[in-house]
XYZ file of C-alpha atoms in Angstrom:
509
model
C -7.576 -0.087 17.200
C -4.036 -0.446 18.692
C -2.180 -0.374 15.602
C 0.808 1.524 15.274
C 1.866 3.799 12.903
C 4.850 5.619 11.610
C 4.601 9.305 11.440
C 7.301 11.292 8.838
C 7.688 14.979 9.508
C 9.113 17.313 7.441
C 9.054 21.030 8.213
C 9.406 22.952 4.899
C 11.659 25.586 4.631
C 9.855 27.522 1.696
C 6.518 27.513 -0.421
C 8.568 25.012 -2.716
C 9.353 22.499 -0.512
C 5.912 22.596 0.838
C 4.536 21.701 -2.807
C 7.170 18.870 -2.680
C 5.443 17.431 0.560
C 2.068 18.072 -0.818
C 2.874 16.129 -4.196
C 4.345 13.199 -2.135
C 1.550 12.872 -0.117
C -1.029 12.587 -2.989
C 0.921 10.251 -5.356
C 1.992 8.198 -2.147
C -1.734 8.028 -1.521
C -2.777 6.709 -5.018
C -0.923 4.268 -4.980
C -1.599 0.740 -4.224
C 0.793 -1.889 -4.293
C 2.437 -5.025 -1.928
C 5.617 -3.431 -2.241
C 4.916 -0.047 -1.733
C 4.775 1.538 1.516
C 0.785 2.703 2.146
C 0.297 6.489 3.690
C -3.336 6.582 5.214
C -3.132 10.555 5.963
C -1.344 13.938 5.587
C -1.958 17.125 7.401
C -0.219 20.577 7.815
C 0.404 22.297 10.842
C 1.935 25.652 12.216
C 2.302 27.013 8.891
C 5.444 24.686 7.735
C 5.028 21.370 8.960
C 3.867 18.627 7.098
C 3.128 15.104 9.295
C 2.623 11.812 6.929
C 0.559 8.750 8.874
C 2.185 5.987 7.334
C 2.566 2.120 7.472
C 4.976 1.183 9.941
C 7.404 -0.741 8.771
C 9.633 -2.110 11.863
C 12.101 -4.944 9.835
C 15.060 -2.186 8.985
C 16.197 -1.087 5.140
C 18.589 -3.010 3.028
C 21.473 -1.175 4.035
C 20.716 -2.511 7.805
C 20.724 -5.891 6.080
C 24.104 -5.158 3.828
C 25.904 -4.931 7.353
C 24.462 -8.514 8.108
C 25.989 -9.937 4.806
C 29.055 -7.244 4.437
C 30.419 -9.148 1.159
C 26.713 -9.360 -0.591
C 23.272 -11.250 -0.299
C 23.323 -14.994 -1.315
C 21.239 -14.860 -4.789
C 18.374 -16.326 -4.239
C 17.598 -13.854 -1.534
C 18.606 -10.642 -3.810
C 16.721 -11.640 -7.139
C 13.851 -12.577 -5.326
C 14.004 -9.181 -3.325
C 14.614 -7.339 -6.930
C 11.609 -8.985 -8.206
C 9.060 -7.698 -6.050
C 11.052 -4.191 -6.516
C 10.638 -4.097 -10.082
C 7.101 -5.484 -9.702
C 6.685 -1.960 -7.612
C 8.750 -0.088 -10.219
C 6.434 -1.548 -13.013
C 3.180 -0.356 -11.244
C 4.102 3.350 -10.786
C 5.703 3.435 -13.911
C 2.311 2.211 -15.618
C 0.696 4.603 -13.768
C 2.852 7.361 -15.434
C 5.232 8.211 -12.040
C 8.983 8.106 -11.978
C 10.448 7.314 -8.201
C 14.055 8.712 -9.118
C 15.659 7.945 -5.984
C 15.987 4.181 -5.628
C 18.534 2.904 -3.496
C 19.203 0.538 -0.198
C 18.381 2.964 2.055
C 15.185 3.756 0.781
C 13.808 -0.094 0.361
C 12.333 -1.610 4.048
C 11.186 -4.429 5.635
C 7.000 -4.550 6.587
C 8.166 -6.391 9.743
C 10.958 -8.450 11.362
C 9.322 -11.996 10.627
C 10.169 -14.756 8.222
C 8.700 -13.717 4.444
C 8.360 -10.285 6.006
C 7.484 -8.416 2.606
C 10.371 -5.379 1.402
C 8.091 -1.944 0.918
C 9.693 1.140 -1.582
C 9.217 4.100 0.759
C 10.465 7.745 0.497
C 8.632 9.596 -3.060
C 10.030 12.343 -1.810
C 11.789 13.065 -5.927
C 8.835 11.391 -7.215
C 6.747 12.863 -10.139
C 3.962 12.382 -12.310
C 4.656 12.474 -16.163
C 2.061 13.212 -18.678
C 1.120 10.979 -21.260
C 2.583 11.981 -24.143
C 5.132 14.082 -22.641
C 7.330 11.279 -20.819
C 10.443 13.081 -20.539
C 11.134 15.057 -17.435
C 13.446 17.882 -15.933
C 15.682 18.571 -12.882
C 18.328 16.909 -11.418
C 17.180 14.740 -8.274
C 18.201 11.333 -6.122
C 21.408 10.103 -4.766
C 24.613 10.513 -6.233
C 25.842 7.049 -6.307
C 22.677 5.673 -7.843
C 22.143 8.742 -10.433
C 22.076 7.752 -13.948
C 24.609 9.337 -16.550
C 22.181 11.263 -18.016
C 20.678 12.830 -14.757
C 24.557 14.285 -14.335
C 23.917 16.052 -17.533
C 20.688 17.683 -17.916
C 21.657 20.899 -19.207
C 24.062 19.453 -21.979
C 21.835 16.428 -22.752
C 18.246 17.773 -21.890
C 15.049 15.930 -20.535
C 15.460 12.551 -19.294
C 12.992 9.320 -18.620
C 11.723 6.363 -16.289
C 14.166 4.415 -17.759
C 16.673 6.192 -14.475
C 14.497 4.185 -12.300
C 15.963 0.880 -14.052
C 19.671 1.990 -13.725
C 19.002 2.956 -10.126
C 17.579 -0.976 -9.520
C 21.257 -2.145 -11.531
C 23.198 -0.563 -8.961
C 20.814 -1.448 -5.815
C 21.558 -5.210 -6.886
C 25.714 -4.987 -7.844
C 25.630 -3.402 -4.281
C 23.217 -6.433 -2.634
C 25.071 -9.043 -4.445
C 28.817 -7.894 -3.952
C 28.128 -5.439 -0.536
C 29.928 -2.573 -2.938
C 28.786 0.435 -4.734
C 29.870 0.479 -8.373
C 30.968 3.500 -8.437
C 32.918 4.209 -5.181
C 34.706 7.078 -4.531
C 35.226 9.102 -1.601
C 35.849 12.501 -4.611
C 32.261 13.503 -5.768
C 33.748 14.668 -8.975
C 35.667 11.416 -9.782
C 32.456 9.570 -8.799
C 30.434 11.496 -11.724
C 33.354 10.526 -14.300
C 32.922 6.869 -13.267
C 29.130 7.371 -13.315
C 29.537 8.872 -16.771
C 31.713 5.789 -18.209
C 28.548 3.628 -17.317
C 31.891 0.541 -17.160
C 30.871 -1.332 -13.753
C 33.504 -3.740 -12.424
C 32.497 -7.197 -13.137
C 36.063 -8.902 -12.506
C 36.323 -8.742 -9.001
C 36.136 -12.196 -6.754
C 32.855 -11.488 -5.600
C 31.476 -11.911 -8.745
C 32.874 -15.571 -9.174
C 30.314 -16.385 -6.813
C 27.323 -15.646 -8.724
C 25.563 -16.949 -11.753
C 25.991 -15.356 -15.569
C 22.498 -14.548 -15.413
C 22.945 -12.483 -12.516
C 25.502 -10.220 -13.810
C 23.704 -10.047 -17.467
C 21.001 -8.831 -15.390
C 22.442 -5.937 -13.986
C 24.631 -5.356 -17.124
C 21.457 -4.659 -19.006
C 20.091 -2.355 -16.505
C 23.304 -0.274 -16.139
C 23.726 0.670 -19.860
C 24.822 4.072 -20.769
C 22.480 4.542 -23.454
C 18.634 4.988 -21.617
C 17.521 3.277 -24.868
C 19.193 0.077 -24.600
C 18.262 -0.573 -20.674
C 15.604 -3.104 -20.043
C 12.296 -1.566 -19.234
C 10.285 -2.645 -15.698
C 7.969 -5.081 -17.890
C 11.261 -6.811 -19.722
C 13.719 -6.823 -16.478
C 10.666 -9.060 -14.983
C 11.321 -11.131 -17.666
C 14.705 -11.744 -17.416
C 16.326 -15.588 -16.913
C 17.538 -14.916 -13.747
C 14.309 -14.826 -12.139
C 12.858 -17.184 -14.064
C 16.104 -19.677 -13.701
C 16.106 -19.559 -10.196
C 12.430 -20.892 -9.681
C 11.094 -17.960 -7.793
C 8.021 -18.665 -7.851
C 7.908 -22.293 -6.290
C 9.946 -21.405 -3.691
C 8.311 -18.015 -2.666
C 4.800 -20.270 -2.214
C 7.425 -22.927 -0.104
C 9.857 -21.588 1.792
C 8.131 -19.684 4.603
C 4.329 -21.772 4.089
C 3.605 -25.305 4.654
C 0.804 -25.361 2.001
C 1.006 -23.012 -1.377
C -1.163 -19.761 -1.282
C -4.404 -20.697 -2.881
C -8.444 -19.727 -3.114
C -10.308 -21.218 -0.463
C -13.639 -22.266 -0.532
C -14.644 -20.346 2.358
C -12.755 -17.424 0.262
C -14.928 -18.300 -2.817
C -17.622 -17.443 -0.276
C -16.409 -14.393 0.762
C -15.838 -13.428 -3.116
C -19.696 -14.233 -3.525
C -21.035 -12.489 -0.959
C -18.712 -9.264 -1.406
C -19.800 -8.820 -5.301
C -23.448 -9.145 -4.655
C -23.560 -7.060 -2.026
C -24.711 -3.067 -2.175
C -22.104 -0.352 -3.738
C -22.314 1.170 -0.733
C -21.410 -1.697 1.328
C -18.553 -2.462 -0.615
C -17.352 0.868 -0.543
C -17.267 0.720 3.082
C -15.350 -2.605 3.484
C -12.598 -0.911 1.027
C -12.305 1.416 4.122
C -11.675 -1.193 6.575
C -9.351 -3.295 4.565
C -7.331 0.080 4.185
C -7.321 0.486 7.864
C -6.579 -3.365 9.205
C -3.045 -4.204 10.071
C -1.450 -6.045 7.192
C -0.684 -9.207 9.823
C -4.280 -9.784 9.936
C -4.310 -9.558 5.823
C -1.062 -11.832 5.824
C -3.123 -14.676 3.909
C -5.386 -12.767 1.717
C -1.824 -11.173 0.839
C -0.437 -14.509 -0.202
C -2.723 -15.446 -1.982
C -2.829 -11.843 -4.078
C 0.634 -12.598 -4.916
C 0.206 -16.354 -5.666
C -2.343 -15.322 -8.685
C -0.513 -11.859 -9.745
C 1.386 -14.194 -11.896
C 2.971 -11.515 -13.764
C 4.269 -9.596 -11.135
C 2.423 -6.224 -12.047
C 1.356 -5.853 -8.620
C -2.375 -6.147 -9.712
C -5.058 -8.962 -10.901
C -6.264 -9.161 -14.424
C -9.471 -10.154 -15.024
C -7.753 -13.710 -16.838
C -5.943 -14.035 -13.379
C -8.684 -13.639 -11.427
C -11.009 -15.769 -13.761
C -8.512 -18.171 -14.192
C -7.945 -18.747 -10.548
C -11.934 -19.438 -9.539
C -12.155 -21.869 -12.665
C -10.124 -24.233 -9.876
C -13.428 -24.363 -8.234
C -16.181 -25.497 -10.254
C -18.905 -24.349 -8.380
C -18.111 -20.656 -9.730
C -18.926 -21.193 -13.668
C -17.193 -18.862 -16.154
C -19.994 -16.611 -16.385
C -20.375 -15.714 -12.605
C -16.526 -15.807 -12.203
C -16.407 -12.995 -14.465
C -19.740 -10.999 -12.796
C -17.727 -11.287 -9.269
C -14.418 -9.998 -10.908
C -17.102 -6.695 -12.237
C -18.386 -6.775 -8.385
C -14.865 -6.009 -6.896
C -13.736 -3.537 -9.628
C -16.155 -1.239 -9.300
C -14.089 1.151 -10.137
C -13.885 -0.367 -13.860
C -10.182 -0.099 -14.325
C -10.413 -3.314 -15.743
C -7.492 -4.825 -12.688
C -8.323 -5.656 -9.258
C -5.426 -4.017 -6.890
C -4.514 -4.920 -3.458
C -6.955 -3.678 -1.347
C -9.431 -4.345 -3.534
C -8.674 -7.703 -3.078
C -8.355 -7.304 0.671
C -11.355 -5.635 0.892
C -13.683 -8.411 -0.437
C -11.977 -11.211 1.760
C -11.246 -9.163 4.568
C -13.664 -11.029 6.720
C -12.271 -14.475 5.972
C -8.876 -13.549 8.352
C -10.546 -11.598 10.820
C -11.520 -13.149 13.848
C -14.772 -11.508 15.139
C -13.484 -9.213 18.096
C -10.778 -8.233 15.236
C -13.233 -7.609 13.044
C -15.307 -5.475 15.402
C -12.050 -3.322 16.565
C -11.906 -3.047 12.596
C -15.038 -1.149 12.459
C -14.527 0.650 14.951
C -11.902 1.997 13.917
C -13.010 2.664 10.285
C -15.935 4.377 11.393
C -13.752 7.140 13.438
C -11.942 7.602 10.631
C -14.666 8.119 8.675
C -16.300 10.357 10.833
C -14.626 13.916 10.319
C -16.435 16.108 13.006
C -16.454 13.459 15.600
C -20.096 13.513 16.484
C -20.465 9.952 17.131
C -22.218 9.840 13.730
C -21.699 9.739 9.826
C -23.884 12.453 8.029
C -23.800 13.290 4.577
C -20.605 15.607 4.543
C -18.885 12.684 6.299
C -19.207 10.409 3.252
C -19.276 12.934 0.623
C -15.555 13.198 2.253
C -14.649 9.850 1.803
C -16.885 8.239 -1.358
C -18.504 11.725 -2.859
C -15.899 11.123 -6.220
C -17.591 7.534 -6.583
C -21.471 8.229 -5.789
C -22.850 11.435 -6.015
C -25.455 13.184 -3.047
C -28.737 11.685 -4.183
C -26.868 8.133 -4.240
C -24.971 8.764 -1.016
C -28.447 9.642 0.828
C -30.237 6.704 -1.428
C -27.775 4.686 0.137
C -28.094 5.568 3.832
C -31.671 5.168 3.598
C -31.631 1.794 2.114
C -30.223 0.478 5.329
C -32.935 2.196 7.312
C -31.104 4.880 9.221
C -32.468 7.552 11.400
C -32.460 11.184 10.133
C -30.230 10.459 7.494
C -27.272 9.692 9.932
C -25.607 6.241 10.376
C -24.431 5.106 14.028
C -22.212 2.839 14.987
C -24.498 0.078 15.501
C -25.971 1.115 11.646
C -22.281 1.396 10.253
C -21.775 -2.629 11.996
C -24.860 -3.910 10.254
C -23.449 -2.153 6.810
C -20.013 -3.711 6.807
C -20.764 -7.111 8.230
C -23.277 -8.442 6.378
C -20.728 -10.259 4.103
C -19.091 -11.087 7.037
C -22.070 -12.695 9.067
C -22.007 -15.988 7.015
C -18.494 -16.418 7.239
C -18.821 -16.033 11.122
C -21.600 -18.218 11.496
C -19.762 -20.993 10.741
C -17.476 -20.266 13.832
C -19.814 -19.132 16.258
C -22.932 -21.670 15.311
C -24.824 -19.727 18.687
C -24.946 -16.527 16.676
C -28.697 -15.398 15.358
C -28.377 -13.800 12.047
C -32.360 -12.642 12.639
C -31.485 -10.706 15.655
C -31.035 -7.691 15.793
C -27.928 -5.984 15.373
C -28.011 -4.136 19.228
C -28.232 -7.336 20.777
C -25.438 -8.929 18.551
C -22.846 -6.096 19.062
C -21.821 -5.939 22.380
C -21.656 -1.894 23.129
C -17.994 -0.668 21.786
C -17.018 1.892 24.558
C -19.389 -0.038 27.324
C -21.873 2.462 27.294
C -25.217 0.777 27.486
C -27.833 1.071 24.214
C -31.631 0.163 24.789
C -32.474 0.763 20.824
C -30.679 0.349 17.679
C -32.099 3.390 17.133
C -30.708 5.840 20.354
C -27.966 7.869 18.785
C -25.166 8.148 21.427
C -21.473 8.932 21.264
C -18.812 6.332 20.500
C -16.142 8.053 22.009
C -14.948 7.688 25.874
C -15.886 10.987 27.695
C -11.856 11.970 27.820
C -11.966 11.705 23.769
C -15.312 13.810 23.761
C -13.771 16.153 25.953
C -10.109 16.962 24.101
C -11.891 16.662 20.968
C -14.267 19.613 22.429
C -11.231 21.617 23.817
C -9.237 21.575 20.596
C -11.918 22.700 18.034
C -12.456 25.424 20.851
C -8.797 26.467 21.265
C -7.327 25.677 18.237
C -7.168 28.253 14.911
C -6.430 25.066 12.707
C -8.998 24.323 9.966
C -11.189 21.338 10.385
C -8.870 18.767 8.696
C -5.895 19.897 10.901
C -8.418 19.367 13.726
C -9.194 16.512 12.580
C -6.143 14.923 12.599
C -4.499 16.496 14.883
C -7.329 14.708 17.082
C -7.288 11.280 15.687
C -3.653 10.583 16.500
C -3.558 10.628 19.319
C -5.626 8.098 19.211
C -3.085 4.926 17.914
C -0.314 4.837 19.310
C 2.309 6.173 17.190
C 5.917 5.874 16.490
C 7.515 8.992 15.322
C 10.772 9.597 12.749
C 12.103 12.374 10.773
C 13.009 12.426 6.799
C 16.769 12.497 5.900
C 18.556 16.099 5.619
């Protein structure tokens, strides 16, 4: 689809550290937020390497930034950069995972544009907690951003999320005044400091920044985990709310504020009336379009997540649609059930993506789209998606008589869905919404005459099941299931990337 990627390697030196990748990968995976960095696959290879597909992001970390600003961030720029932070902090938290190694290095940019959007990255330390048991072990994370109480677990025993929160105090005294709190070039004098939990707040740089700034990072940095503000409370705090954050984020980089457009209303519609499976599918190829072509849809997510959670409550959502009063109350709420069909009772990003995804896609972007998704989806690279395909993907959601209930309903062949099947599937939503820019296009006709042949190989039925793939695909994927000892999934993977192009870099020693 020629995105590109970033690929992480890590080669593990031991069973442990292989766990460690493995539990990054799958909390990295569940998670779903604008500020969080989204990993589309993991595999293992040669018996100790572990290769993460990731989103690229090209715009640098903070610490690239620092050296652009070397005595701090003006801040406006830092607290609105903290804000979508602690809006990712809030969202893991909530969902019962403690980062535990904030810091500069490990905040980036999506892109180098104007508004480009920072992304946490690196759960590397990560873990889950268990409800009901929110205290955790171990000593992990960076030494200049470790809490007192991570210096201490043998003496002072478990610890909590509330590390997270100091780690954020210090990533801001460093953005604001371009130095570390505790500096010292002796480790051990560097825990004492840490210990004291006293940061400087007489220096000149401070002059130049508001009370509310440094109350801010005063009540994140206090020695006592009790007393520090919690995610949900430092969102609340008067410095965000004094600087007018949320005017200026809808201003500064947009001629016109993020809003719900009737042609998004539309899509809304059309995407909660529409088949399970269907939807299911489009979740797919929201996950898989580049994030440029989402850019709207993406301000407008954030324009109605008014409480920074990183999610949409059903009020949000509701309360958003009541600005167009064609949708009544009633059916607002039915199209808020059609896009969490999940039930979790919040719509998250790509939900939201996935139910407007057609509104920012042009249509030769929006076929490359499904393309693209239906490669991915289609783990033995046949050409065609068969029941094992989608139990793969969707057999958690729907189980095998609803999966093959499904296929049938759109009248495929054999119980297999092509290409040309998988187009009709995903862009029926769509179809309206491109009607109105291509007025010559016959929704009545049928779909192998509408979709010009993806790899230019020539289709006389809808119904002729042919490869997808260009013969030199066919071929390597033929050669490597042949010569390779990998299991399928390694096969798998190993086959589809060298498909995008893909930019490469290695974790930090």
């Amino acid at each position: 689809a020629g995105q590109i990627y970033a690929l992480k390697t890590v080669f593990a030196e031991d069973r442990q550290m292989l766990e460690e990748m493995r539990q990054e990968c799958a909390i990295q995976r569940s998670l779903d937020h604008p500020n969080i960095v989204r990993v589309y696959e993991s595999f293992e290879a040669d018996g100790n390497a572990v290769h993460i597909v990731m989103e690229l992001c090209s715009g640098g970390n903070l610490v690239e930034k620092l050296r652009e600003s070397p005595r701090g961030c003006d801040e406006t720029t830092a607290a609105e950069l903290t804000r979508k932070v602690l809006s990712a902090i809030y969202y893991i938290h909530q969902r019962g995972f403690v980062h535990r190694d904030i810091k500069l290095d490990n905040i980036m940019y999506e892109n180098k544009l104007p508004g480009a959007e920072p992304k946490l990255i690196d759960f590397g330390f990560a873990c889950k907690v268990m409800k009901g048991h929110e205290s955790i072990e171990g000593r992990y994370g960076t030494l200049s951003y470790m809490a007192p109480e991570l210096l201490d677990t043998k003496e002072k025993g478990p610890y909590e999320s509330s590390v997270d929160l100091w780690s954020i105090g210090v990533t801001v005294y460093t953005l604001l005044t371009g130095r570390k709190p505790f500096d010292h070039e002796d480790r051990e004098v560097k825990k004492i400091l840490i210990r004291q939990a006293s940061p400087s707040f007489s220096n000149s740089r401070w002059s130049h920044h508001s009370p509310h700034a440094m109350d801010f990072v005063k009540c994140l940095m206090r020695g006592d985990p009790a007393m520090r503000l919690s995610a949900s409370q430092a969102l609340r705090h008067p410095w965000f709310s004094g600087l007018d954050l949320c005017v200026r984020r809808s201003l500064r980089h947009r001629t016109t504020p993020a809003k719900l457009t009737s042609v998004m209303v539309q899509s809304l519609q059309a995407f909660a009336s529409a088949a399970l499976f269907t939807r299911m599918t489009l979740e797919v190829v929201a996950f898989f379009t580049s994030p440029l072509h989402l850019r709207e849809v993406r301000h407008v997510f954030a324009a109605l997540d008014a409480d920074f959670s990183g999610t949409l409550s059903r009020s949000e959502f509701v309360g958003a649609l009541a600005q167009h009063r064609e949708v009544p109350t009633k059916e607002a709420h039915a199209i808020f059930d059609g896009i969490d069909f999940n039930s979790s009772g919040q719509l998250e990003l790509n939900e939201f993506c996935a139910a407007l995804v057609w509104t920012n896609l042009s249509e030769s972007d929006g076929m490359s789209a499904i393309k693209h998704s239906f490669q991915l989806l289609d783990k033995n690279r046949d050409g065609v998606l068969t029941l094992p395909d989608l139990q793969a993907t969707f057999g958690k959601i729907l189980n095998q008589e609803a999966l093959v209930a499904a296929m049938r309903s759109f009248g495929t062949v054999y119980d297999r869905i092509d290409i040309h099947d998988f187009h009709q599937i995903v862009s029926d939503v769509a179809q309206p919404l491109w009607s109105r820019k291509s007025r010559h296009r016959s929704r009545g006709t049928r779909q192998c005459q509408l979709v010009p042949d993806l790899w230019g190989i020539s289709r006389r039925s809808s119904r002729d099941l042919v490869p997808i793939y260009p013969p030199d695909v066919m071929s390597s994927c033929t050669s490597l299931q042949r010569s390779s000892s990998h299991s399928p999934i390694q096969i798998r993977m190993q086959f589809s990337l060298t498909t995008p192009k893909l930019r490469r870099f290695s974790s930090d020693p």
